[in-house]
CSV table of C-alpha atoms and ligand atoms in Angstrom, one decimal:
chain,number,residue,atom,x,y,z
O,1,MET,CA,218.5,-82.2,-19.5
O,2,THR,CA,221.6,-83.7,-21.2
O,3,ASP,CA,224.4,-84.9,-19.0
O,4,LEU,CA,227.6,-83.5,-20.5
O,5,ASN,CA,230.0,-85.6,-18.5
O,6,ASN,CA,232.5,-87.5,-20.7
O,7,LYS,CA,230.9,-86.1,-23.9
O,8,VAL,CA,233.5,-85.1,-26.5
O,9,ALA,CA,233.6,-81.7,-28.3
O,10,ILE,CA,235.6,-80.3,-31.2
O,11,VAL,CA,236.0,-76.6,-31.0
O,12,THR,CA,237.5,-75.1,-34.2
O,13,GLY,CA,239.8,-72.1,-33.5
O,14,GLY,CA,239.4,-73.2,-29.9
O,15,GLY,CA,242.6,-71.9,-28.5
O,16,LYS,CA,241.9,-68.1,-28.5
O,17,GLY,CA,239.2,-65.6,-27.9
O,18,ILE,CA,235.6,-66.8,-27.9
O,19,GLY,CA,236.8,-70.4,-28.8
O,20,ALA,CA,239.0,-70.5,-25.7
O,21,ALA,CA,236.1,-69.4,-23.5
O,22,ILE,CA,233.9,-72.1,-25.1
O,23,SER,CA,236.6,-74.8,-24.7
O,24,MET,CA,237.1,-73.9,-21.0
O,25,GLU,CA,233.3,-73.7,-20.2
O,26,LEU,CA,232.8,-77.1,-21.9
O,27,ALA,CA,235.6,-78.6,-19.9
O,28,ARG,CA,234.1,-77.1,-16.7
O,29,ASN,CA,231.0,-79.1,-17.5
O,30,GLY,CA,232.8,-82.4,-17.9
O,31,VAL,CA,233.2,-82.4,-21.6
O,32,LYS,CA,236.5,-83.6,-23.1
O,33,VAL,CA,237.6,-81.0,-25.6
O,34,VAL,CA,239.5,-81.2,-28.8
O,35,ILE,CA,241.0,-77.8,-29.3
O,36,ASN,CA,241.7,-77.1,-32.9
O,37,TYR,CA,244.2,-74.4,-33.8
O,38,ASN,CA,245.7,-73.3,-37.1
O,39,THR,CA,248.8,-71.2,-36.1
O,40,SER,CA,248.4,-70.3,-32.5
O,41,ILE,CA,249.9,-73.3,-30.9
O,42,GLY,CA,251.1,-71.3,-27.8
O,43,SER,CA,247.7,-70.3,-26.7
O,44,ALA,CA,246.2,-73.8,-27.4
O,45,GLU,CA,248.9,-75.4,-25.2
O,46,LYS,CA,248.4,-72.9,-22.4
O,47,LEU,CA,244.7,-73.5,-22.5
O,48,ILE,CA,245.2,-77.3,-22.2
O,49,MET,CA,247.3,-76.7,-19.0
O,50,ASP,CA,244.5,-74.4,-17.6
O,51,ILE,CA,241.9,-77.1,-18.4
O,52,LYS,CA,243.9,-79.8,-16.8
O,53,GLU,CA,244.4,-77.6,-13.7
O,54,ILE,CA,240.6,-77.6,-13.1
O,55,GLY,CA,240.5,-81.4,-13.6
O,56,GLY,CA,239.3,-81.4,-17.2
O,57,ASP,CA,240.7,-83.2,-20.3
O,58,ALA,CA,241.7,-81.5,-23.5
O,59,TYR,CA,243.8,-82.3,-26.6
O,60,ALA,CA,245.1,-79.9,-29.3
O,61,VAL,CA,245.0,-80.6,-33.0
O,62,GLN,CA,246.6,-78.4,-35.7
O,63,ALA,CA,244.4,-78.1,-38.8
O,64,ASP,CA,243.4,-75.4,-41.2
O,65,VAL,CA,239.7,-76.0,-41.3
O,66,SER,CA,239.3,-74.1,-44.6
O,67,ASN,CA,241.0,-77.2,-46.1
O,68,LEU,CA,238.9,-80.4,-46.4
O,69,GLU,CA,241.8,-82.9,-46.0
O,70,GLU,CA,243.0,-81.1,-42.9
O,71,SER,CA,239.5,-81.1,-41.5
O,72,LYS,CA,239.2,-84.9,-42.0
O,73,LYS,CA,242.6,-85.3,-40.2
O,74,LEU,CA,241.2,-83.2,-37.3
O,75,VAL,CA,238.2,-85.5,-36.9
O,76,GLU,CA,240.3,-88.6,-37.3
O,77,GLU,CA,242.7,-87.4,-34.6
O,78,ALA,CA,239.8,-86.6,-32.3
O,79,ILE,CA,238.4,-90.1,-32.7
O,80,ASP,CA,241.9,-91.7,-32.2
O,81,HIS,CA,242.3,-89.7,-29.0
O,82,PHE,CA,238.8,-89.7,-27.4
O,83,GLY,CA,236.9,-92.4,-29.4
O,84,ARG,CA,233.7,-90.3,-30.0
O,85,ILE,CA,232.4,-86.9,-31.1
O,86,ASP,CA,229.2,-85.5,-29.5
O,87,ILE,CA,229.6,-81.7,-30.1
O,88,LEU,CA,231.0,-79.8,-33.0
O,89,VAL,CA,231.5,-76.1,-32.5
O,90,ASN,CA,232.4,-74.3,-35.7
O,91,ASN,CA,234.0,-71.2,-34.2
O,92,ALA,CA,237.1,-70.6,-36.5
O,93,GLY,CA,236.7,-67.3,-38.3
O,94,ILE,CA,238.6,-64.3,-39.7
O,95,THR,CA,237.8,-60.8,-41.0
O,96,ARG,CA,239.5,-59.1,-44.0
O,97,ASP,CA,237.5,-55.8,-43.9
O,98,SER,CA,237.5,-53.5,-46.9
O,99,THR,CA,234.9,-51.5,-48.8
O,100,PHE,CA,233.6,-53.5,-51.7
O,101,LYS,CA,235.3,-51.2,-54.3
O,102,LYS,CA,238.7,-52.1,-52.8
O,103,LEU,CA,237.9,-55.7,-51.9
O,104,SER,CA,240.3,-58.1,-53.6
O,105,GLU,CA,239.2,-61.5,-54.9
O,106,GLU,CA,241.7,-63.1,-52.5
O,107,ASP,CA,240.2,-61.4,-49.5
O,108,TRP,CA,236.7,-62.4,-50.7
O,109,ARG,CA,237.7,-66.1,-51.1
O,110,THR,CA,239.8,-66.4,-47.9
O,111,VAL,CA,237.0,-65.1,-45.7
O,112,ILE,CA,234.4,-67.3,-47.4
O,113,ASP,CA,236.7,-70.3,-47.1
O,114,VAL,CA,237.7,-69.9,-43.5
O,115,ASN,CA,234.3,-68.9,-42.1
O,116,LEU,CA,231.9,-70.8,-44.4
O,117,THR,CA,233.5,-73.6,-46.4
O,118,SER,CA,235.1,-74.7,-43.1
O,119,VAL,CA,231.7,-75.5,-41.8
O,120,TYR,CA,231.1,-77.9,-44.7
O,121,ASN,CA,234.5,-79.4,-44.2
O,122,THR,CA,234.3,-80.2,-40.5
O,123,THR,CA,230.6,-81.2,-40.5
O,124,SER,CA,231.0,-83.6,-43.4
O,125,ALA,CA,234.0,-85.2,-41.7
O,126,ALA,CA,232.3,-85.5,-38.3
O,127,LEU,CA,228.7,-86.2,-39.2
O,128,SER,CA,228.8,-90.0,-39.0
O,129,TYR,CA,230.2,-89.8,-35.5
O,130,LEU,CA,227.7,-87.1,-34.4
O,131,LEU,CA,224.9,-89.4,-35.6
O,132,GLU,CA,226.2,-92.1,-33.2
O,133,SER,CA,225.8,-89.8,-30.2
O,134,ASP,CA,222.6,-89.8,-28.1
O,135,ALA,CA,222.7,-86.0,-28.0
O,136,GLY,CA,224.7,-84.7,-31.0
O,137,ARG,CA,225.1,-80.9,-31.3
O,138,ILE,CA,226.4,-78.8,-34.1
O,139,ILE,CA,226.8,-75.1,-33.2
O,140,ASN,CA,227.9,-72.6,-35.7
O,141,ILE,CA,229.3,-69.3,-34.5
O,142,SER,CA,227.8,-66.8,-37.0
O,143,SER,CA,227.6,-63.1,-36.3
O,144,ILE,CA,225.3,-60.1,-36.0
O,145,ILE,CA,227.0,-59.0,-39.2
O,146,GLY,CA,225.4,-61.9,-41.0
O,147,GLN,CA,222.0,-60.6,-39.9
O,148,ALA,CA,222.4,-56.9,-40.1
O,149,GLY,CA,225.3,-56.4,-42.5
O,150,GLY,CA,228.4,-54.4,-41.8
O,151,PHE,CA,230.2,-51.5,-43.6
O,152,GLY,CA,233.3,-52.8,-45.3
O,153,GLN,CA,232.3,-56.4,-44.5
O,154,THR,CA,230.6,-57.8,-47.7
O,155,ASN,CA,232.8,-60.9,-47.6
O,156,TYR,CA,232.4,-61.5,-43.8
O,157,ALA,CA,228.6,-60.8,-43.9
O,158,ALA,CA,228.1,-63.1,-46.8
O,159,ALA,CA,230.0,-65.9,-45.0
O,160,LYS,CA,228.2,-65.4,-41.7
O,161,ALA,CA,224.7,-65.1,-43.4
O,162,GLY,CA,225.6,-68.3,-45.3
O,163,MET,CA,226.2,-70.0,-42.0
O,164,ILE,CA,222.7,-69.2,-40.9
O,165,GLY,CA,221.0,-70.6,-44.0
O,166,TYR,CA,223.3,-73.6,-43.7
O,167,THR,CA,222.2,-74.1,-40.1
O,168,LYS,CA,218.5,-74.0,-40.9
O,169,SER,CA,218.8,-76.4,-43.8
O,170,LEU,CA,221.0,-78.9,-42.0
O,171,ALA,CA,218.7,-78.7,-39.0
O,172,LEU,CA,215.8,-79.7,-41.2
O,173,GLU,CA,217.7,-82.7,-42.7
O,174,LEU,CA,218.9,-83.9,-39.2
O,175,ALA,CA,215.7,-83.2,-37.3
O,176,LYS,CA,214.7,-86.8,-37.1
O,177,SER,CA,218.1,-87.8,-35.7
O,178,ASN,CA,219.6,-87.0,-32.3
O,179,VAL,CA,221.6,-84.2,-33.8
O,180,THR,CA,220.5,-80.5,-33.4
O,181,VAL,CA,222.0,-77.7,-35.4
O,182,ASN,CA,222.0,-74.1,-34.3
O,183,ALA,CA,223.8,-70.9,-34.8
O,184,ILE,CA,225.0,-68.4,-32.2
O,185,CYS,CA,225.1,-64.8,-33.4
O,186,PRO,CA,227.4,-62.8,-31.2
O,187,GLY,CA,227.3,-59.0,-31.2
O,188,PHE,CA,230.6,-57.2,-30.5
O,189,ILE,CA,232.6,-59.4,-28.1
O,190,ASP,CA,235.8,-58.1,-26.5
O,191,THR,CA,238.4,-60.3,-28.2
O,192,GLU,CA,241.4,-59.5,-30.5
O,193,MET,CA,238.9,-59.3,-33.4
O,194,VAL,CA,237.2,-56.3,-31.8
O,195,GLN,CA,240.4,-54.9,-30.1
O,196,GLU,CA,241.8,-54.4,-33.6
O,197,ILE,CA,239.0,-51.9,-34.4
O,198,PRO,CA,240.3,-48.3,-34.0
O,199,GLU,CA,239.4,-46.8,-30.6
O,200,ASN,CA,237.3,-44.0,-32.0
O,201,VAL,CA,235.2,-46.5,-34.0
O,202,ARG,CA,234.9,-48.8,-30.9
O,203,GLU,CA,233.5,-45.9,-28.9
O,204,LYS,CA,230.9,-45.3,-31.6
O,205,ILE,CA,229.9,-49.0,-31.6
O,206,VAL,CA,229.5,-49.1,-27.8
O,207,ALA,CA,227.3,-46.0,-27.9
O,208,LYS,CA,224.9,-47.9,-30.2
O,209,ILE,CA,224.7,-51.0,-28.0
O,210,PRO,CA,221.6,-50.8,-25.8
O,211,GLN,CA,223.4,-52.4,-22.9
O,212,ARG,CA,226.4,-49.9,-23.5
O,213,ARG,CA,229.2,-52.4,-23.4
O,214,PHE,CA,231.0,-55.1,-25.4
O,215,GLY,CA,230.1,-58.7,-24.6
O,216,GLN,CA,232.6,-61.0,-22.9
O,217,PRO,CA,233.7,-64.3,-24.5
O,218,ASP,CA,232.3,-66.3,-21.6
O,219,GLU,CA,228.8,-64.9,-22.3
O,220,ILE,CA,229.0,-66.7,-25.7
O,221,ALA,CA,230.4,-69.8,-24.0
O,222,ARG,CA,227.4,-70.0,-21.6
O,223,GLY,CA,225.1,-69.9,-24.7
O,224,ILE,CA,226.9,-73.0,-25.9
O,225,ILE,CA,226.4,-74.8,-22.6
O,226,TYR,CA,222.7,-73.9,-22.7
O,227,LEU,CA,222.3,-75.4,-26.2
O,228,CYS,CA,224.3,-78.5,-25.3
O,229,LYS,CA,222.6,-79.2,-21.9
O,230,ASP,CA,219.1,-77.9,-22.3
O,231,GLY,CA,218.7,-77.8,-26.1
O,232,GLU,CA,217.1,-81.1,-26.9
O,233,TYR,CA,214.1,-79.4,-28.6
O,234,ILE,CA,216.0,-76.4,-30.0
O,235,THR,CA,217.1,-76.8,-33.6
O,236,GLY,CA,217.6,-74.5,-36.6
O,237,GLN,CA,217.7,-71.4,-34.4
O,238,GLN,CA,219.8,-68.3,-34.1
O,239,LEU,CA,220.7,-67.5,-30.5
O,240,ASN,CA,221.5,-63.7,-30.5
O,241,ILE,CA,223.9,-62.7,-27.7
O,242,ASN,CA,224.4,-59.1,-28.5
O,243,GLY,CA,223.4,-56.7,-25.7
O,244,GLY,CA,220.2,-55.8,-27.6
O,245,LEU,CA,222.1,-54.4,-30.7
O,246,TYR,CA,220.0,-56.5,-33.2
O,247,MET,CA,216.5,-57.7,-32.3
T,1,NAD,P1,239.9,-64.6,-32.7
T,1,NAD,O1,240.6,-64.0,-33.8
T,1,NAD,O2,240.3,-64.3,-31.3
T,1,NAD,O3,239.7,-66.1,-32.8
T,1,NAD,C1,239.5,-66.8,-34.1
T,1,NAD,C2,240.0,-68.2,-33.9
T,1,NAD,O4,239.9,-68.8,-35.2
T,1,NAD,C3,241.5,-68.2,-33.6
T,1,NAD,O5,241.8,-69.2,-32.6
T,1,NAD,C4,242.2,-68.5,-34.9
T,1,NAD,O6,243.4,-69.2,-34.8
T,1,NAD,C5,241.1,-69.5,-35.5
T,1,NAD,N1,241.3,-69.7,-36.9
T,1,NAD,C6,241.4,-68.7,-37.9
T,1,NAD,N2,241.5,-69.2,-39.1
T,1,NAD,C7,241.6,-70.6,-38.9
T,1,NAD,C8,241.7,-71.7,-39.8
T,1,NAD,N3,241.9,-71.6,-41.1
T,1,NAD,N4,241.7,-73.0,-39.2
T,1,NAD,C9,241.5,-73.1,-37.9
T,1,NAD,N5,241.4,-72.1,-37.0
T,1,NAD,C10,241.4,-70.9,-37.5
T,1,NAD,O7,238.3,-64.1,-32.9
T,1,NAD,P2,237.1,-64.3,-32.0
T,1,NAD,O8,236.5,-62.9,-31.7
T,1,NAD,O9,237.3,-65.2,-30.8
T,1,NAD,O10,236.1,-65.0,-33.0
T,1,NAD,C11,235.6,-66.3,-32.9
T,1,NAD,C12,234.4,-66.5,-33.8
T,1,NAD,O11,233.4,-65.6,-33.4
T,1,NAD,C13,234.7,-66.2,-35.3
T,1,NAD,O12,234.0,-67.0,-36.1
T,1,NAD,C14,234.1,-64.8,-35.4
T,1,NAD,O13,233.8,-64.5,-36.7
T,1,NAD,C15,232.9,-64.9,-34.5
T,1,NAD,N6,232.4,-63.6,-34.0
T,1,NAD,C16,233.2,-62.8,-33.3
T,1,NAD,C17,232.7,-61.6,-32.8
T,1,NAD,C18,233.5,-60.6,-32.0
T,1,NAD,O14,233.0,-59.5,-31.7
T,1,NAD,N7,234.7,-60.9,-31.5
T,1,NAD,C19,231.4,-61.2,-33.1
T,1,NAD,C20,230.6,-62.0,-33.9
T,1,NAD,C21,231.2,-63.3,-34.3
């Protein structure tokens, strides 16, 4: 089992929703957390206060991770502040849903850039530091939509499926090092992303989930802790946390 005390994690989009739950759960386990945010500085600062209240340590860095230079700056600031990086959680993501016929090139590119290209940006910037760790972890937050598809979500499904292929390939390349690479594929988790879905559609989704409820952000966060703590021999995998919706 890996001792997480004083390890350092970067969580992209870590100030809100699933990312905030991941940041908090890592902090609870003794990890120092670099909380990346793009625009939501308020929630990132509030989360730092909450983490400090439970005796943890966290630091916020603004960066748009769809941009390579900003991702490099994020990693440099993490190193300047905490001196090492052991865990990279690629959590930042957006949706711009539209049926394919109406999908604009801009919404295609933005979703691919924020969800998928960001993973290249942060990983390439952080990899040399992760390789120095005795227990490096790269965890990519993909989605059930990348596995099963989603109506009106060709852009998002392509990005999230891309993250899965990326995870497997990088896991192969890094298998002889101390760095594992895995994806977590959440089902429908009760955050702003799901709260934006119209109520009548939400009801139809819940009716299809075998466990008959949305997941909670901390249920994803506990999957992260499992991979970080007990995941020495787990690499290239998809951890499905979805209430049985996709098997
Ligand atoms: P959210 O909208 O609450 O959080 C997304 C986070 O990403 C926010 O903190 C946002 O500021 C950040 N972000 C967006 N663009 C960014 C950028 N360019 N640079 C840096 N940060 C950026 O959504 P969430 O539900 O917490 O989603 C978190 C991740 O989980 C996403 O990758 C999402 O695709 C994935 N996911 C969510 C669900 C769900 O049901 N909520 C299901 C499957 C996968």
